[in-house]
mmCIF file of C-alpha atoms in Angstrom:
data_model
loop_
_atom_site.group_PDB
_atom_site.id
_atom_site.type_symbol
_atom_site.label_atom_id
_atom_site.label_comp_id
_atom_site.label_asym_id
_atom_site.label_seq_id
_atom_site.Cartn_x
_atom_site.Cartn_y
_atom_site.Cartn_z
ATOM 1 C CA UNK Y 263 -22.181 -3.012 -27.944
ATOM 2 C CA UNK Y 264 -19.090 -2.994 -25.814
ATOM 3 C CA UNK Y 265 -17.596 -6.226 -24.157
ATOM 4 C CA UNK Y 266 -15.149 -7.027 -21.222
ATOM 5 C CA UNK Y 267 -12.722 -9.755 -20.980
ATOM 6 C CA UNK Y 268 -11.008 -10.878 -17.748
ATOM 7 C CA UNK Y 269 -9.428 -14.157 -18.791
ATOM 8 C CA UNK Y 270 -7.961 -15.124 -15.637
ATOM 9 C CA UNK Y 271 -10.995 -16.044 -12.954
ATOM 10 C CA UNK Y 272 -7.976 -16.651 -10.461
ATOM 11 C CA UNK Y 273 -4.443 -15.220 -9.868
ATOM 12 C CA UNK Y 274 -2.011 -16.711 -7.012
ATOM 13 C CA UNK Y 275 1.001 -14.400 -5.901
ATOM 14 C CA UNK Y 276 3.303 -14.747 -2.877
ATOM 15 C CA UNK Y 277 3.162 -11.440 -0.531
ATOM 16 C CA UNK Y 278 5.775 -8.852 -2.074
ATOM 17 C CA UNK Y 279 5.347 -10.072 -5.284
ATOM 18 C CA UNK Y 280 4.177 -7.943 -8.563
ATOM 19 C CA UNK Y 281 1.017 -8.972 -9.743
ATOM 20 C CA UNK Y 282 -0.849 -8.049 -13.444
ATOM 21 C CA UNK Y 283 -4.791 -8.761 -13.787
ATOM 22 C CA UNK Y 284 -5.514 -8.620 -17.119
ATOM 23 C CA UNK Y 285 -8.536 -6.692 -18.890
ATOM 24 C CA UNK Y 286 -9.229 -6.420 -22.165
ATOM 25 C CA UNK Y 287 -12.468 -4.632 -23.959
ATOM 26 C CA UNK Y 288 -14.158 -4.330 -27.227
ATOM 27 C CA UNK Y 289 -16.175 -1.502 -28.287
ATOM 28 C CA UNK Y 290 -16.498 0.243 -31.741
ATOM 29 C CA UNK Y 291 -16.004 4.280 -29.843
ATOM 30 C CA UNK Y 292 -14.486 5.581 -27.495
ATOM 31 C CA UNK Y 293 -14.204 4.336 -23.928
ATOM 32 C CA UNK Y 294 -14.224 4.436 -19.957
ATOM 33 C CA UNK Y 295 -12.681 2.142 -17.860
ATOM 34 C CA UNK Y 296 -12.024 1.172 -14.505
ATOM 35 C CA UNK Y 297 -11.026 -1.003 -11.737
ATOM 36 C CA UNK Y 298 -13.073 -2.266 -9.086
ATOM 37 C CA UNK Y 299 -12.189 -4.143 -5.948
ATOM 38 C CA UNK Y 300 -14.401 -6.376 -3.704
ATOM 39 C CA UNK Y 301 -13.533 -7.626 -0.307
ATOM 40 C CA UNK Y 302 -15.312 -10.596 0.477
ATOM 41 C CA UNK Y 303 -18.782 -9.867 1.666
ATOM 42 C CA UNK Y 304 -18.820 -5.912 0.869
ATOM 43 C CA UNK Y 305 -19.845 -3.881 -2.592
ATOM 44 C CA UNK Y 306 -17.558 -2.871 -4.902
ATOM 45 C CA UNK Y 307 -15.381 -0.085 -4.511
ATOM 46 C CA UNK Y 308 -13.813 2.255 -7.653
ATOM 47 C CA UNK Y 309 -10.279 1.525 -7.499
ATOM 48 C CA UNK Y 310 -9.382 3.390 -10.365
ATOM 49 C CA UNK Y 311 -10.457 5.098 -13.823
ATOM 50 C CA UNK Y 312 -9.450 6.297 -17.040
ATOM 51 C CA UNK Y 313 -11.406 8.779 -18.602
ATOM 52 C CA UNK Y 314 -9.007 10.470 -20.774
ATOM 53 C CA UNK Y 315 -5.629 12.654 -20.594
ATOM 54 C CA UNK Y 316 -2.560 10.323 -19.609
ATOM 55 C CA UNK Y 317 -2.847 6.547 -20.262
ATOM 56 C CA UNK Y 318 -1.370 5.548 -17.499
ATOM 57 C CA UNK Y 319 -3.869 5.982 -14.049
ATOM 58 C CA UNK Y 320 -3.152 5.002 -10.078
ATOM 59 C CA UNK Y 321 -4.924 4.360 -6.896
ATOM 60 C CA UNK Y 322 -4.065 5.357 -3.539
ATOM 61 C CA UNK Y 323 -2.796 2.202 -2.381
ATOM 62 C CA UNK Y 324 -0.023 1.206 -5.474
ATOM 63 C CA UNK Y 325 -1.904 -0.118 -7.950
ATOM 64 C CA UNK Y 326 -1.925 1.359 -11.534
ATOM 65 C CA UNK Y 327 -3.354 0.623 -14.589
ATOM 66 C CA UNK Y 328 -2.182 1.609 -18.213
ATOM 67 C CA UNK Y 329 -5.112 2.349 -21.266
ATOM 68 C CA UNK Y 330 -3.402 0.744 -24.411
ATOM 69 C CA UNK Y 331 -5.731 1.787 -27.265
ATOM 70 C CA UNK Y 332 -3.950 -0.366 -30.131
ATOM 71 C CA UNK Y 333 -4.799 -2.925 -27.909
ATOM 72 C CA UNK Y 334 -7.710 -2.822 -26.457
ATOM 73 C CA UNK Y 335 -6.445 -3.586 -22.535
ATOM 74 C CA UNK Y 336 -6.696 -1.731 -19.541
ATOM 75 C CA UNK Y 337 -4.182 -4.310 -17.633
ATOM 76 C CA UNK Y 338 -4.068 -3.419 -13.574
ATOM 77 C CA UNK Y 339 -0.553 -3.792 -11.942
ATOM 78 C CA UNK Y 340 1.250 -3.378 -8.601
ATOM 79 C CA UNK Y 341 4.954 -4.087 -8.224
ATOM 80 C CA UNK Y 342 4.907 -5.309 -4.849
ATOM 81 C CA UNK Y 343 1.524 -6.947 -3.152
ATOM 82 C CA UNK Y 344 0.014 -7.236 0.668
ATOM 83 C CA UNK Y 345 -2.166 -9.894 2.111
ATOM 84 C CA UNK Y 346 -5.023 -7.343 2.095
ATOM 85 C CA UNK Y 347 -5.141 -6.769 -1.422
ATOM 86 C CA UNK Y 348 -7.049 -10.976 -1.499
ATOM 87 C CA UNK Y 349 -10.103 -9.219 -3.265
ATOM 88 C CA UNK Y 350 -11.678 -9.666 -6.554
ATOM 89 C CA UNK Y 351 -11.046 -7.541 -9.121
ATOM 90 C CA UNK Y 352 -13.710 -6.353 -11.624
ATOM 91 C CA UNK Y 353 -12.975 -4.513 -14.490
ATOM 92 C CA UNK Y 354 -15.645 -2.609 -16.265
ATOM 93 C CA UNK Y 355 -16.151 -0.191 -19.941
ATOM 94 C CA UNK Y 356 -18.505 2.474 -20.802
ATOM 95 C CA UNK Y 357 -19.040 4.229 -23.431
ATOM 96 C CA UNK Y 358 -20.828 7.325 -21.890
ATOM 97 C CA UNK Y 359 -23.940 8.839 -23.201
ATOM 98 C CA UNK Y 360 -27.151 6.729 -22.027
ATOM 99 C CA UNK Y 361 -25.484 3.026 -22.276
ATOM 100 C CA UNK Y 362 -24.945 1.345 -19.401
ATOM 101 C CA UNK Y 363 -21.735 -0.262 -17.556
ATOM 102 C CA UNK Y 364 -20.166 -3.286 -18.894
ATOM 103 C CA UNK Y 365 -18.413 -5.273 -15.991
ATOM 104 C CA UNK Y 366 -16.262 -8.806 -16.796
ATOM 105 C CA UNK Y 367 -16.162 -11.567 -15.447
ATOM 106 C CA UNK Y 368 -13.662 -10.495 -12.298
ATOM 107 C CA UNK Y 369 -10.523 -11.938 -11.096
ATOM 108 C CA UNK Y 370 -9.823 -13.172 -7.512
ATOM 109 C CA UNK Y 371 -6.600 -12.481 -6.556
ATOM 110 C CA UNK Y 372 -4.925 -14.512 -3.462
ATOM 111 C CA UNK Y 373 -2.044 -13.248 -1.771
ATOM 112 C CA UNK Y 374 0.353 -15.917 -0.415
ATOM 113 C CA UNK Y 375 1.875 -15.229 2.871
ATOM 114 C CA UNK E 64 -20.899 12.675 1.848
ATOM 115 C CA UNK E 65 -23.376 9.270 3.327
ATOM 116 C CA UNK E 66 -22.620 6.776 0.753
ATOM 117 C CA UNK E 67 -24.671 4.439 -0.961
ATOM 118 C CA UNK E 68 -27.049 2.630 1.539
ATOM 119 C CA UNK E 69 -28.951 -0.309 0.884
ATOM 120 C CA UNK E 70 -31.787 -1.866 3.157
ATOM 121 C CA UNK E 71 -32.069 -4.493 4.403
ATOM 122 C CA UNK E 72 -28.432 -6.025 4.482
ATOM 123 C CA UNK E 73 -30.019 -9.875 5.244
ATOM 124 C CA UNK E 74 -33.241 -11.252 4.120
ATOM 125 C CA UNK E 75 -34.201 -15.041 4.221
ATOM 126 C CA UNK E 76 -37.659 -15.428 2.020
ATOM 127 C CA UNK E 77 -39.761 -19.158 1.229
ATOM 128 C CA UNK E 78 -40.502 -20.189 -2.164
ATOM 129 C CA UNK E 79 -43.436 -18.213 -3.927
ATOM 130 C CA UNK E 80 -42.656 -14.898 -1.617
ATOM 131 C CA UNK E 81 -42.652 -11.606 -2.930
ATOM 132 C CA UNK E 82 -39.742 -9.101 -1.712
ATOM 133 C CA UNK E 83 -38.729 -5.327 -2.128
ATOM 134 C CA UNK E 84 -34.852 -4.249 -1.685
ATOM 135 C CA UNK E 85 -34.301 -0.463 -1.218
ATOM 136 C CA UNK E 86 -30.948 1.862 -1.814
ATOM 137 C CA UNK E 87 -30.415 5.528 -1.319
ATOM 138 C CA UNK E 88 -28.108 6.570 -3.453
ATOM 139 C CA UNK E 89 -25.214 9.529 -3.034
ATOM 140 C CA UNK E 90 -26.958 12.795 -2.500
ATOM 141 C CA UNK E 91 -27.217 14.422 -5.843
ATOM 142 C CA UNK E 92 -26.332 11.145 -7.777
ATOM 143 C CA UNK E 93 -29.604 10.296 -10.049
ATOM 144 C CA UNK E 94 -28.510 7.356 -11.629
ATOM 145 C CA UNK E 95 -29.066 4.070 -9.807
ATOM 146 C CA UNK E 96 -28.742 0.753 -11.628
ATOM 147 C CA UNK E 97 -29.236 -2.741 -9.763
ATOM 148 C CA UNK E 98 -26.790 -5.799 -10.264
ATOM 149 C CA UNK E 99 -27.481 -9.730 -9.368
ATOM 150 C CA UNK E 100 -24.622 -11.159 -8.264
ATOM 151 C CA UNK E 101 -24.052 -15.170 -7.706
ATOM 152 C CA UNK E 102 -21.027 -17.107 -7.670
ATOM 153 C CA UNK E 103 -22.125 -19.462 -10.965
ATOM 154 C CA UNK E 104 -23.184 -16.028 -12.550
ATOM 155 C CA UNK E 105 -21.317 -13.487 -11.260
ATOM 156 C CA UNK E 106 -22.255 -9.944 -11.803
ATOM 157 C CA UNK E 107 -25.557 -9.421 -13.750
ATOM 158 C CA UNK E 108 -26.944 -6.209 -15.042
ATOM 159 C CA UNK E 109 -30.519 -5.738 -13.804
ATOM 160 C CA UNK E 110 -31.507 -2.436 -14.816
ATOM 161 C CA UNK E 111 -31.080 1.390 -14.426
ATOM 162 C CA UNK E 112 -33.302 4.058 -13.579
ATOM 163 C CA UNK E 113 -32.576 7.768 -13.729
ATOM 164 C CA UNK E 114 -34.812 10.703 -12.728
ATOM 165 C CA UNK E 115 -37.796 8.109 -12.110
ATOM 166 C CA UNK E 116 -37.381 6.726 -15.718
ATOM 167 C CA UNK E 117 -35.659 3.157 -16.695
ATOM 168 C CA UNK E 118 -32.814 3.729 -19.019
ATOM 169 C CA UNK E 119 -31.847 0.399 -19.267
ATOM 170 C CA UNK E 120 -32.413 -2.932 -18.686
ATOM 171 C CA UNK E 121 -30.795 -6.256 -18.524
ATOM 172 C CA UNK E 122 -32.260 -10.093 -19.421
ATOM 173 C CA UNK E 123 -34.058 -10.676 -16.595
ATOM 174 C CA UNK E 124 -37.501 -12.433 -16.425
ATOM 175 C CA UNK E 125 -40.729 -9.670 -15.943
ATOM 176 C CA UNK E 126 -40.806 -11.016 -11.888
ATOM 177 C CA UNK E 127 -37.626 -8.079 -11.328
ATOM 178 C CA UNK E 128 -39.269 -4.890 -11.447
ATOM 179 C CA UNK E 129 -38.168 -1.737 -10.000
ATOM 180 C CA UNK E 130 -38.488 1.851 -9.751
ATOM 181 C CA UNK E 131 -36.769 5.317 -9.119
ATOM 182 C CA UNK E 132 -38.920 7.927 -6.732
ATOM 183 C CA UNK E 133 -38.267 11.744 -7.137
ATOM 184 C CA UNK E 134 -35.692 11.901 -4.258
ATOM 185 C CA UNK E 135 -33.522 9.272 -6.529
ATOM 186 C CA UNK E 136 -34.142 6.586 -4.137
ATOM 187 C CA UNK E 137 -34.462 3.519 -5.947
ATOM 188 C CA UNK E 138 -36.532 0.112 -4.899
ATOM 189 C CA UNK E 139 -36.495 -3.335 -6.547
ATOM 190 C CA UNK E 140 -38.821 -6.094 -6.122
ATOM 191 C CA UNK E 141 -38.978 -9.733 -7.202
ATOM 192 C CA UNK E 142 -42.250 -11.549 -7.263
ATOM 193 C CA UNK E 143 -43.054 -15.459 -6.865
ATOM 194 C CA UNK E 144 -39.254 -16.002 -5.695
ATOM 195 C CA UNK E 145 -37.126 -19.074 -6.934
ATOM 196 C CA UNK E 146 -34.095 -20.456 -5.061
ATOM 197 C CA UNK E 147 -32.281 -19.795 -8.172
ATOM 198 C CA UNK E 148 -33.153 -15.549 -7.089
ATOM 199 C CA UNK E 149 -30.620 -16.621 -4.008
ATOM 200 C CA UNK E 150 -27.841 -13.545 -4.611
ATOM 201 C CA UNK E 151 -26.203 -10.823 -3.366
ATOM 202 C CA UNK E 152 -28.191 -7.830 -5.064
ATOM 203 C CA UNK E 153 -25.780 -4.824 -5.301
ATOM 204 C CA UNK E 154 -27.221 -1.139 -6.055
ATOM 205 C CA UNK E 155 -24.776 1.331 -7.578
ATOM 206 C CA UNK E 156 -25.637 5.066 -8.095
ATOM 207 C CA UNK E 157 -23.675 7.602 -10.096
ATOM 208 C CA UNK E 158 -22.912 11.208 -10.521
ATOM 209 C CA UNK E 159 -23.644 11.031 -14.346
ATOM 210 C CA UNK E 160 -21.289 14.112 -14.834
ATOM 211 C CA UNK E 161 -19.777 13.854 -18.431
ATOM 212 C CA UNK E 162 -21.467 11.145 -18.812
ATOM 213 C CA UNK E 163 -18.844 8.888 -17.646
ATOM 214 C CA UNK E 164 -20.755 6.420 -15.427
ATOM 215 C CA UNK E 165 -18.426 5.827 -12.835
ATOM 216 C CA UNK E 166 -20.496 4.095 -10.027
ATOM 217 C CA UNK E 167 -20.073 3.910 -6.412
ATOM 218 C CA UNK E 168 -21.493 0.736 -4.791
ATOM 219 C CA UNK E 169 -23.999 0.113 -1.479
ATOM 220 C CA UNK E 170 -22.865 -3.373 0.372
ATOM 221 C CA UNK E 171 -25.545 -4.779 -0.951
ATOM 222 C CA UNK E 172 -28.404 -6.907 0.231
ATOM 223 C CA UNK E 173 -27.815 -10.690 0.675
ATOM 224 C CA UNK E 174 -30.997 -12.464 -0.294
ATOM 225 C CA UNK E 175 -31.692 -15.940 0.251
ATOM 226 C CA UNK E 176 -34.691 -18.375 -1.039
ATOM 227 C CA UNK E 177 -35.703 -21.497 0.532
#
């Protein structure tokens, strides 16, 4: 069965700072990841995926995230942050077919004005 | 496209109470899996249904049932409620195309035992 790791539960970054949440997953096959966001008191919403093609993958609003097979992290990035992105961040692994969605543990990021 | 919709968004429920949540998924999404989601917790796999069947399903006592109807409208229900059942209960449906299971989230329904 497949696993996700988010080791950090918090990250603290000034406003205009880069920021790196990490992610990493274990699973014995291939893979699907993505980012999800949550702003306090809403659902999550996809931020981005990887599903195959180019390892490297970004959302509309700066962030990016880079699949590194050799090892095993799907680490989400953004060279300069805003107050609005305070969120949580989930990542989460599939491996397709009929098994379901493996989410970790999230990280909260907090932008500091 | 309507997104994921989830009714009701606030329910307050005693002890020993019995309560149904209900999402719509995406048109044309048939996937819908449920999530429990508490701050000591955090997010939870409940289960999955797709086209009326359950796929799979998390570790969850028997009192978390739910089901899928033929329109892909999906309902949960928890019997003899414990304050411990206090959570934000998210519903998530997906396209299921390739298989990917990329899922797109309702705001979920905030449920709250005393």
């Amino acid at each position: 069965a497949q696993s996700v790791t988010q080791l950090d539960s918090q990250v603290p970054v000034f406003e205009e700072a880069p920021v790196e949440l990490r992610c990493n997953y274990s699973s014995s096959v291939s893979v699907y990841l993505f980012w999800y966001v949550q702003y306090p008191n809403q659902g999550l919403q996809l931020l981005l995926k990887y599903l195959s093609g180019s390892t490297l993958v970004e959302s509309i609003n700066g962030f990016e995230a880079e699949f590194n097979k050799s090892q095993t992290s799907f680490h989400l990035r953004k060279p300069s942050v805003h107050i609005s992105d305070t969120a949580e961040y989930f990542c989460a692994v599939s491996v397709g077919g009929y098994q379901k969605v493996t989410f970790g543990t999230g990280t909260k990021l907090q932008v500091i004005p | 496209k309507a997104g994921v919709t989830q009714t009701p968004r606030y329910l307050i429920k005693t002890r020993g109470q019995q309560v149904t949540l209900s999402c719509s998924p995406i048109s044309g999404h048939r996937s819908v899996s449920w999530y429990q989601q508490t701050p000591g917790q955090g997010l939870q796999f409940l289960f999955e249904y797709f086209s009326e069947t359950q796929r799979n399903k998390g570790n969850f006592p028997g009192r978390f049932s739910g089901r899928q109807f033929s329109n892909s409208r999906s309902e949960m229900n928890v019997s003899t409620l414990e304050l411990g059942d206090s959570a934000l209960y998210l519903c998530a449906s997906s396209p299921m195309t390739s298989g990917t299971h990329e899922q797109y989230f309702g705001p979920g329904t905030r449920l709250t035992v005393t």
